[in-house]
mmCIF file of C-alpha atoms in Angstrom:
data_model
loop_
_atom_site.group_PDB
_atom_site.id
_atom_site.type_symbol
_atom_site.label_atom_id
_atom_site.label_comp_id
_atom_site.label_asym_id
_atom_site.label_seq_id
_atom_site.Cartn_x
_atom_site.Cartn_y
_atom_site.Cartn_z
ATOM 1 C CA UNK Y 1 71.305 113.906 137.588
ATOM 2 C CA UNK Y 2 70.566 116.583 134.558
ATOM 3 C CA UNK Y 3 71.691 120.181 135.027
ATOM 4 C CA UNK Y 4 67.837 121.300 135.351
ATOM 5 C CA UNK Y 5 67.412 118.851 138.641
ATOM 6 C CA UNK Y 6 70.743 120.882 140.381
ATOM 7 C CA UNK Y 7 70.473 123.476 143.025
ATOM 8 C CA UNK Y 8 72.110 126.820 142.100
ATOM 9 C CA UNK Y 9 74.447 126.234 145.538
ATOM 10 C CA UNK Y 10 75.668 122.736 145.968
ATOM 11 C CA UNK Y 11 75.439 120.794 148.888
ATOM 12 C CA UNK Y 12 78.373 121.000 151.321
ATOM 13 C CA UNK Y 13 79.242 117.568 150.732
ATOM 14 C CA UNK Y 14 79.224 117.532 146.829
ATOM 15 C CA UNK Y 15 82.969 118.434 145.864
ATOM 16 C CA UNK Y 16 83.395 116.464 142.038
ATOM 17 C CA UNK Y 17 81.116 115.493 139.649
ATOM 18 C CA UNK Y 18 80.977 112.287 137.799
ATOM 19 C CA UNK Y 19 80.528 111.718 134.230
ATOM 20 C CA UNK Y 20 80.325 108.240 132.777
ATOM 21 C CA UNK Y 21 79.155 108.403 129.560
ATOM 22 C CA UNK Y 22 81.586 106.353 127.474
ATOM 23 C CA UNK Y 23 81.870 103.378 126.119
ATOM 24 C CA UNK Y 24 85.272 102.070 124.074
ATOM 25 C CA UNK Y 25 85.279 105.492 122.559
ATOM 26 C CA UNK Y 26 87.754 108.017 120.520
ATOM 27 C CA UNK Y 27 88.880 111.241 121.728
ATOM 28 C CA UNK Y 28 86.906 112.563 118.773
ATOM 29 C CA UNK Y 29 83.810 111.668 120.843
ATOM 30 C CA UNK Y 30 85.582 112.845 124.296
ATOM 31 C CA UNK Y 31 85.672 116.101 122.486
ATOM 32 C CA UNK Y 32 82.073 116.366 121.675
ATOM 33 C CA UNK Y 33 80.962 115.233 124.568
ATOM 34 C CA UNK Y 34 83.295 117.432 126.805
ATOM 35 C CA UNK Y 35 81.737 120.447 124.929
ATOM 36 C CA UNK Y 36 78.066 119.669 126.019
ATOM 37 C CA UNK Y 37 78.981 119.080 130.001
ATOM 38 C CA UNK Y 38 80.776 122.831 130.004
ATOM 39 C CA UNK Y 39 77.477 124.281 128.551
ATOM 40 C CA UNK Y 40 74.828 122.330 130.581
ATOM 41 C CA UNK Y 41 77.114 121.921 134.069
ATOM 42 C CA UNK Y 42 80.568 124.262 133.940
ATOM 43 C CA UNK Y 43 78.170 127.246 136.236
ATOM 44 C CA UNK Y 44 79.046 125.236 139.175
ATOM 45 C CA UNK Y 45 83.008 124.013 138.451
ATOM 46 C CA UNK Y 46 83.642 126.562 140.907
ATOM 47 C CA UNK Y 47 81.713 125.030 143.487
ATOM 48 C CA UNK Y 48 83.654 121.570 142.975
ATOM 49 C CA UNK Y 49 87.157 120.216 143.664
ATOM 50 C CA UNK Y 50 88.067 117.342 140.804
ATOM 51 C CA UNK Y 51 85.986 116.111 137.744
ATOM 52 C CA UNK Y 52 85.847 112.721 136.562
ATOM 53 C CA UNK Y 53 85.038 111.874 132.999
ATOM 54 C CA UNK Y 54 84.657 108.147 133.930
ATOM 55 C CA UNK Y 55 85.755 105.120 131.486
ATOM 56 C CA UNK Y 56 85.053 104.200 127.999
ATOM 57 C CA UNK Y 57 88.154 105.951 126.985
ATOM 58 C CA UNK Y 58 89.968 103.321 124.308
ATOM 59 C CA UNK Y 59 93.404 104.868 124.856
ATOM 60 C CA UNK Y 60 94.750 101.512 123.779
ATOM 61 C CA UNK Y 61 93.213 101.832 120.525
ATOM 62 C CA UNK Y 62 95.539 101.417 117.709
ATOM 63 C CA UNK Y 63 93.331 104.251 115.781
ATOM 64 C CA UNK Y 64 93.004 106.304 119.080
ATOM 65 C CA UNK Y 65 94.363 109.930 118.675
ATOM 66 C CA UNK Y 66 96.250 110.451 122.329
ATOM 67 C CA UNK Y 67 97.903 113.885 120.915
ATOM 68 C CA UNK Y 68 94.130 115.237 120.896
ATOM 69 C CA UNK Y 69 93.147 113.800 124.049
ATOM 70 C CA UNK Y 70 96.188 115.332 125.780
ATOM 71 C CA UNK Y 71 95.082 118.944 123.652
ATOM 72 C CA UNK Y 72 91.280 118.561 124.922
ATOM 73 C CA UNK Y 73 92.494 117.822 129.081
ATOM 74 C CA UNK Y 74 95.364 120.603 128.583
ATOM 75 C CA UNK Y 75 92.896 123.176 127.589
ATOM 76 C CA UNK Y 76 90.304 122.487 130.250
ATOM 77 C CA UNK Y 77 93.004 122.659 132.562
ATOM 78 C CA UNK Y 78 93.906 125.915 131.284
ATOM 79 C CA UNK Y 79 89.916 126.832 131.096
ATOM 80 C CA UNK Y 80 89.637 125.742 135.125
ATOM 81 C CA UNK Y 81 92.711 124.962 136.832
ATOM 82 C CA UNK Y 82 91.424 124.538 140.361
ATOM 83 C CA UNK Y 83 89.540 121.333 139.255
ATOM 84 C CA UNK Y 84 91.579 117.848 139.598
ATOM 85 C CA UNK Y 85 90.472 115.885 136.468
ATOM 86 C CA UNK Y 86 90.390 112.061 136.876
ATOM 87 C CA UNK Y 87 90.138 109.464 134.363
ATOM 88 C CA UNK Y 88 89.273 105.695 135.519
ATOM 89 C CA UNK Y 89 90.662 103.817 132.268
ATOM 90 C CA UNK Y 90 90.024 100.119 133.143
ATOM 91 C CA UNK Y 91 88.845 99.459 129.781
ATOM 92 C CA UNK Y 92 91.953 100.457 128.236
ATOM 93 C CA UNK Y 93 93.792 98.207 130.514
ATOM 94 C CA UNK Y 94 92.165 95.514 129.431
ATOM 95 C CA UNK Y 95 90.546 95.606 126.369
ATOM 96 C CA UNK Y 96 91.709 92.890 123.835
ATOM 97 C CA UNK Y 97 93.755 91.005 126.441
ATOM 98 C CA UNK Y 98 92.005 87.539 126.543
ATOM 99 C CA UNK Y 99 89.115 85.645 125.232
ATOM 100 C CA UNK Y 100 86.733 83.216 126.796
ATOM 101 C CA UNK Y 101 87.596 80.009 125.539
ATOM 102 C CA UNK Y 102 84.689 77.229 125.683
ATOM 103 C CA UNK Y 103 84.026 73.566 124.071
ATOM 104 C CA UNK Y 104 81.027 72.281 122.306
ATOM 105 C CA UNK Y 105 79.638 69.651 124.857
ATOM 106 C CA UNK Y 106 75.922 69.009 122.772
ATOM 107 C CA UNK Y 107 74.047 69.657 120.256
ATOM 108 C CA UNK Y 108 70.506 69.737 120.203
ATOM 109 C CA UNK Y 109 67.820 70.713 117.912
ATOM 110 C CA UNK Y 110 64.346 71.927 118.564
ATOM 111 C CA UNK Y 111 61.492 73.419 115.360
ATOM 112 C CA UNK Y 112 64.576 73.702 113.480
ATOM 113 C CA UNK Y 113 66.670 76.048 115.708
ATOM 114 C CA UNK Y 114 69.866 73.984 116.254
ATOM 115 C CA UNK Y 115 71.733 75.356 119.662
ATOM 116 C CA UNK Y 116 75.389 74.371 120.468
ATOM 117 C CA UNK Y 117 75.456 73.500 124.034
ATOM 118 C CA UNK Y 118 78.545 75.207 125.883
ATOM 119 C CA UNK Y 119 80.923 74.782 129.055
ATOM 120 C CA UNK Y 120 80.429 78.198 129.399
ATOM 121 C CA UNK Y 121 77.367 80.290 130.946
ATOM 122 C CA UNK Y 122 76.043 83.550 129.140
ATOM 123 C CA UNK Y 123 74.234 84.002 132.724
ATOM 124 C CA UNK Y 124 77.458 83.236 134.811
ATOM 125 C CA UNK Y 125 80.724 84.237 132.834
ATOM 126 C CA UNK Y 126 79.211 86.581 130.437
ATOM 127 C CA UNK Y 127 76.198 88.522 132.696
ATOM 128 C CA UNK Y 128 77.081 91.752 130.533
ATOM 129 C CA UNK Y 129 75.693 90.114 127.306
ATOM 130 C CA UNK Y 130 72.308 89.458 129.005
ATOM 131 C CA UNK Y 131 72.588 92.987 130.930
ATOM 132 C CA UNK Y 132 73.695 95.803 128.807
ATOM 133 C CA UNK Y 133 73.197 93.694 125.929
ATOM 134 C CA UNK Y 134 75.319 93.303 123.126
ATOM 135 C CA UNK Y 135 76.709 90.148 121.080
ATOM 136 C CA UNK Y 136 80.391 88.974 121.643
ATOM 137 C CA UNK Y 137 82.487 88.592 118.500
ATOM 138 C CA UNK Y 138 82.558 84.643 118.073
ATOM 139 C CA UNK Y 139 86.384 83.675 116.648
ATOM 140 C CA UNK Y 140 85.550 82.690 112.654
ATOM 141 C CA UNK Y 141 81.724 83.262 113.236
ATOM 142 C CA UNK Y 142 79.871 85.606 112.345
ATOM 143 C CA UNK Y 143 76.231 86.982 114.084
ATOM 144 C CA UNK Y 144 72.981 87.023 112.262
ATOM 145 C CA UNK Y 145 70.714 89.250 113.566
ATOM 146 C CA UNK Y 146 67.747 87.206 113.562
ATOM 147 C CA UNK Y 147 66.210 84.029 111.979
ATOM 148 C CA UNK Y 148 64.036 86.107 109.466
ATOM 149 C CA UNK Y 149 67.272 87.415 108.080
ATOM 150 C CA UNK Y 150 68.431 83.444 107.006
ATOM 151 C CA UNK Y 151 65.758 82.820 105.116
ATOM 152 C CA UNK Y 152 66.261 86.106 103.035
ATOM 153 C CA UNK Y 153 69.704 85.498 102.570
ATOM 154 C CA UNK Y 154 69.143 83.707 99.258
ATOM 155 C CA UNK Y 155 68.266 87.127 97.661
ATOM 156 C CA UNK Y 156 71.624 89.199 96.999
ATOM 157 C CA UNK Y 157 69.946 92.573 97.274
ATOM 158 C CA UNK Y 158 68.637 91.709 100.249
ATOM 159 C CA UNK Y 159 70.173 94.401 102.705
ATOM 160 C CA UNK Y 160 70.120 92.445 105.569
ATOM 161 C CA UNK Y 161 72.258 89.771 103.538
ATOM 162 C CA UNK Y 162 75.569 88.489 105.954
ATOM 163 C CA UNK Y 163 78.470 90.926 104.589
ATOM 164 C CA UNK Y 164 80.460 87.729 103.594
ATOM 165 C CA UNK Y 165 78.116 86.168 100.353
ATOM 166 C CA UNK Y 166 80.491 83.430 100.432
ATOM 167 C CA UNK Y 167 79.027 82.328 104.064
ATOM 168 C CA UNK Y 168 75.280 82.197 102.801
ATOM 169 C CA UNK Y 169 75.037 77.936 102.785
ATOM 170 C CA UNK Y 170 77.232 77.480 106.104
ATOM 171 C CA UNK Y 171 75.584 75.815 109.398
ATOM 172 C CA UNK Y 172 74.151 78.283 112.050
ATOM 173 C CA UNK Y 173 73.842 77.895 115.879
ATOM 174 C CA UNK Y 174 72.457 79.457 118.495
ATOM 175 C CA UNK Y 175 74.827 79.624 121.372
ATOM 176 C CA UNK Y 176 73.549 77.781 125.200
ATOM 177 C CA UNK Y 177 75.243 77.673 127.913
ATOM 178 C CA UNK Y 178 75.324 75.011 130.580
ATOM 179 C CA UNK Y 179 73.071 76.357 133.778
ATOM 180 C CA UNK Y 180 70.216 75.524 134.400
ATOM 181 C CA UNK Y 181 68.283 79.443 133.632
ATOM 182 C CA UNK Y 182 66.003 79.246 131.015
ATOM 183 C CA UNK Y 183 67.166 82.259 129.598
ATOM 184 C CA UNK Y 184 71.129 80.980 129.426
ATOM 185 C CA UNK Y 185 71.695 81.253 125.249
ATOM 186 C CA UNK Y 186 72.134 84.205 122.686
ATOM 187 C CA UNK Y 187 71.980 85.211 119.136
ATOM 188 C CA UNK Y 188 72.599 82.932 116.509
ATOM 189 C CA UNK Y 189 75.904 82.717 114.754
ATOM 190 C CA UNK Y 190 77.267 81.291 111.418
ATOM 191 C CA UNK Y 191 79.734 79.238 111.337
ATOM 192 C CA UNK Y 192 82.480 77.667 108.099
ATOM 193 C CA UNK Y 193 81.617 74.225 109.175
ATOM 194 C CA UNK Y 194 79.653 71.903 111.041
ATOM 195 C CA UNK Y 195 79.955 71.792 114.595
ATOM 196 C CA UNK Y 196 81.181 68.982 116.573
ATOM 197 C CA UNK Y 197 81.109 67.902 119.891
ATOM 198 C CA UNK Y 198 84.115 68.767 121.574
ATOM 199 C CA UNK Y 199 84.977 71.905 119.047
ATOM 200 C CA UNK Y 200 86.418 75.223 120.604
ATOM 201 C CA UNK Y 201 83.898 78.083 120.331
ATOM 202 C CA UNK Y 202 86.099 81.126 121.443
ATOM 203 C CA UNK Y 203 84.542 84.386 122.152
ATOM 204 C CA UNK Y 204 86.608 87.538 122.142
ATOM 205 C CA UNK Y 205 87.893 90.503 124.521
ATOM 206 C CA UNK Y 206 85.979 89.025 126.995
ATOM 207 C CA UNK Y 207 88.465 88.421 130.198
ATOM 208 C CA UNK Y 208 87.707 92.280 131.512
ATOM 209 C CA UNK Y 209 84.332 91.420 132.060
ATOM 210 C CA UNK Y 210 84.175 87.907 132.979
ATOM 211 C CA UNK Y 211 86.589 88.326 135.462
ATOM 212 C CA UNK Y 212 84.909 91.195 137.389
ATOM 213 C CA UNK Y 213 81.045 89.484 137.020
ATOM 214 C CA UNK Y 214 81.066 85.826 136.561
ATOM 215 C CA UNK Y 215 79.060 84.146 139.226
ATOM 216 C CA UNK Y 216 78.723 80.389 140.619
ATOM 217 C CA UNK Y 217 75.330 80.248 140.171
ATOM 218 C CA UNK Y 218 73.676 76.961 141.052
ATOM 219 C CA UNK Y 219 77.634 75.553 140.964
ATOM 220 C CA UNK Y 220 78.186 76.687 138.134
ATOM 221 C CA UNK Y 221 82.234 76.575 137.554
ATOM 222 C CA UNK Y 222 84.027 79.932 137.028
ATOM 223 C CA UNK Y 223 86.901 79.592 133.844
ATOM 224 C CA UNK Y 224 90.548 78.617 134.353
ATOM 225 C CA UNK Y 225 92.402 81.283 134.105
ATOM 226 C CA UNK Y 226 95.478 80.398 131.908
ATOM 227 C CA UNK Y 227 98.568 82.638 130.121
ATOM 228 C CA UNK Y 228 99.179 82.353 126.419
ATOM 229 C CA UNK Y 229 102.922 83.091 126.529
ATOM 230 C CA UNK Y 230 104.639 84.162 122.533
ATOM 231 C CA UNK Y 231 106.515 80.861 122.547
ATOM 232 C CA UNK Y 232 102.984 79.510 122.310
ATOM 233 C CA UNK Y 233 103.269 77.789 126.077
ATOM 234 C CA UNK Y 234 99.907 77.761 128.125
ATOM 235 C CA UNK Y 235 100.383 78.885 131.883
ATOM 236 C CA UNK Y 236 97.903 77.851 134.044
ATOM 237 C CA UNK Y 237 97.020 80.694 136.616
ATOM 238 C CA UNK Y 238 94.144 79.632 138.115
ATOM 239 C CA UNK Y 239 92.043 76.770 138.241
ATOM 240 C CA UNK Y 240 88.397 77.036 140.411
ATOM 241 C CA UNK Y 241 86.991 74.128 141.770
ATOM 242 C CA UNK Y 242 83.473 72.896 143.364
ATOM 243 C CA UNK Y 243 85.486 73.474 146.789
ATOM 244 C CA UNK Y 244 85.440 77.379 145.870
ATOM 245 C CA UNK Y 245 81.847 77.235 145.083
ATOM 246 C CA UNK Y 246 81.633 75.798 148.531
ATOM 247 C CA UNK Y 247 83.202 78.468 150.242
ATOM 248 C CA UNK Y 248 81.233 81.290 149.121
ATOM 249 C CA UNK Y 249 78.130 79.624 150.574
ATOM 250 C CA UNK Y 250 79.513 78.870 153.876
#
């Protein structure tokens, strides 16, 4: 809802408003974008109760600046102190806390596009690659944008060239998963080596997503959830089984 679509008088109902604009952002951009909702909405703050600036706010950042995130919140306190100002800061919660760990089960090739064949689904345990989308960072892989781009790669001034000259002659895949939706791969990715069956292909930071979204389609198996203790002991949390993908369909 933009500031031109609002009634000068709020309905009775409407006591907060809801921004959600972020997405595993500094308080740099909080700041900036803070500044732009008090000129286009703050007429009506005193019409409202609380204020929520939503998530995307990467508090757990190691280069996030909290001292100028508690400065920005202080001082719109201080600009509107009836308003209760909420933060929902799942992302920081979880961001960087576990990775999606899959094997290799196939290889296949088809007019020279060569896709590894995962135990993992893009469509069931990673939806928010195919929705939003964006590419997961692979562990010792690294994305090429598109298939154009390898054949260029021979030419250092080539600006689409991979950042790493060093990678230029190593195997790429694209990535498949294992349903049965035509749609169920992504990207391509470089890789140091050959892949084998039975290789780990682990993709990053991806446990607050998969979590919350994976699905069973067509019996498709959700991940084991496991704990990676410091003494380098694996904890298994959670294992899912056809039973569970049973029980949702009863």
């Amino acid at each position: 809802m933009t500031a031109d679509k609002l009634p000068d008088v709020l309905p009775a109902d409407i006591r907060g408003f809801h921004c959600h604009c972020h997405c595993e952002s500094g308080s740099d951009v909080f700041e900036r974008t803070l500044s732009h909702i008090e000129q286009k909405f703050s007429r009506w703050f005193s019409q409202l109760e609380w204020v929520n600036f939503g998530g995307g706010h990467l508090v757990t950042r190691a280069d996030y600046d909290v001292d100028r995130l508690v400065r920005i919140i202080s001082g719109f306190h201080e600009r509107y102190p009836h308003l209760r100002v909420i933060f929902e800061p799942g992302s920081a919660f979880a961001w960087q806390t576990g990775p999606l760990v899959s094997s290799v089960v196939d290889i296949v090739e088809d007019h020279g596009i060569r896709t590894a064949i995962l135990d993992v689904s893009f469509t069931c345990h990673m939806p928010d690659c195919l929705e939003m989308p964006y590419y997961p960072d692979v562990r010792g892989a690294e994305h090429v944008d598109t298939l154009s781009d390898l054949s260029n790669l021979s030419n250092p001034s080539n600006p689409n060239t991979l950042s790493n000259p060093n990678t230029q002659n190593c195997p790429v895949y694209r990535l498949g998963g294992n349903s049965c939706l035509a749609g169920d791969f992504m990207g391509y990715w470089r890789f140091p080596r050959e892949l084998q069956v039975g290789d780990e292909v682990i993709f990053e930071d991806m446990i607050h997503y998969t979590t919350v979204k994976t699905t069973t389609f067509n019996g498709i198996t959700h991940p084991s959830l496991t704990m990676l203790h410091a003494d380098g002991r694996l904890e298994l949390l959670r294992r899912f089984t056809y039973e569970d993908y049973r029980s949702r369909m009863d």
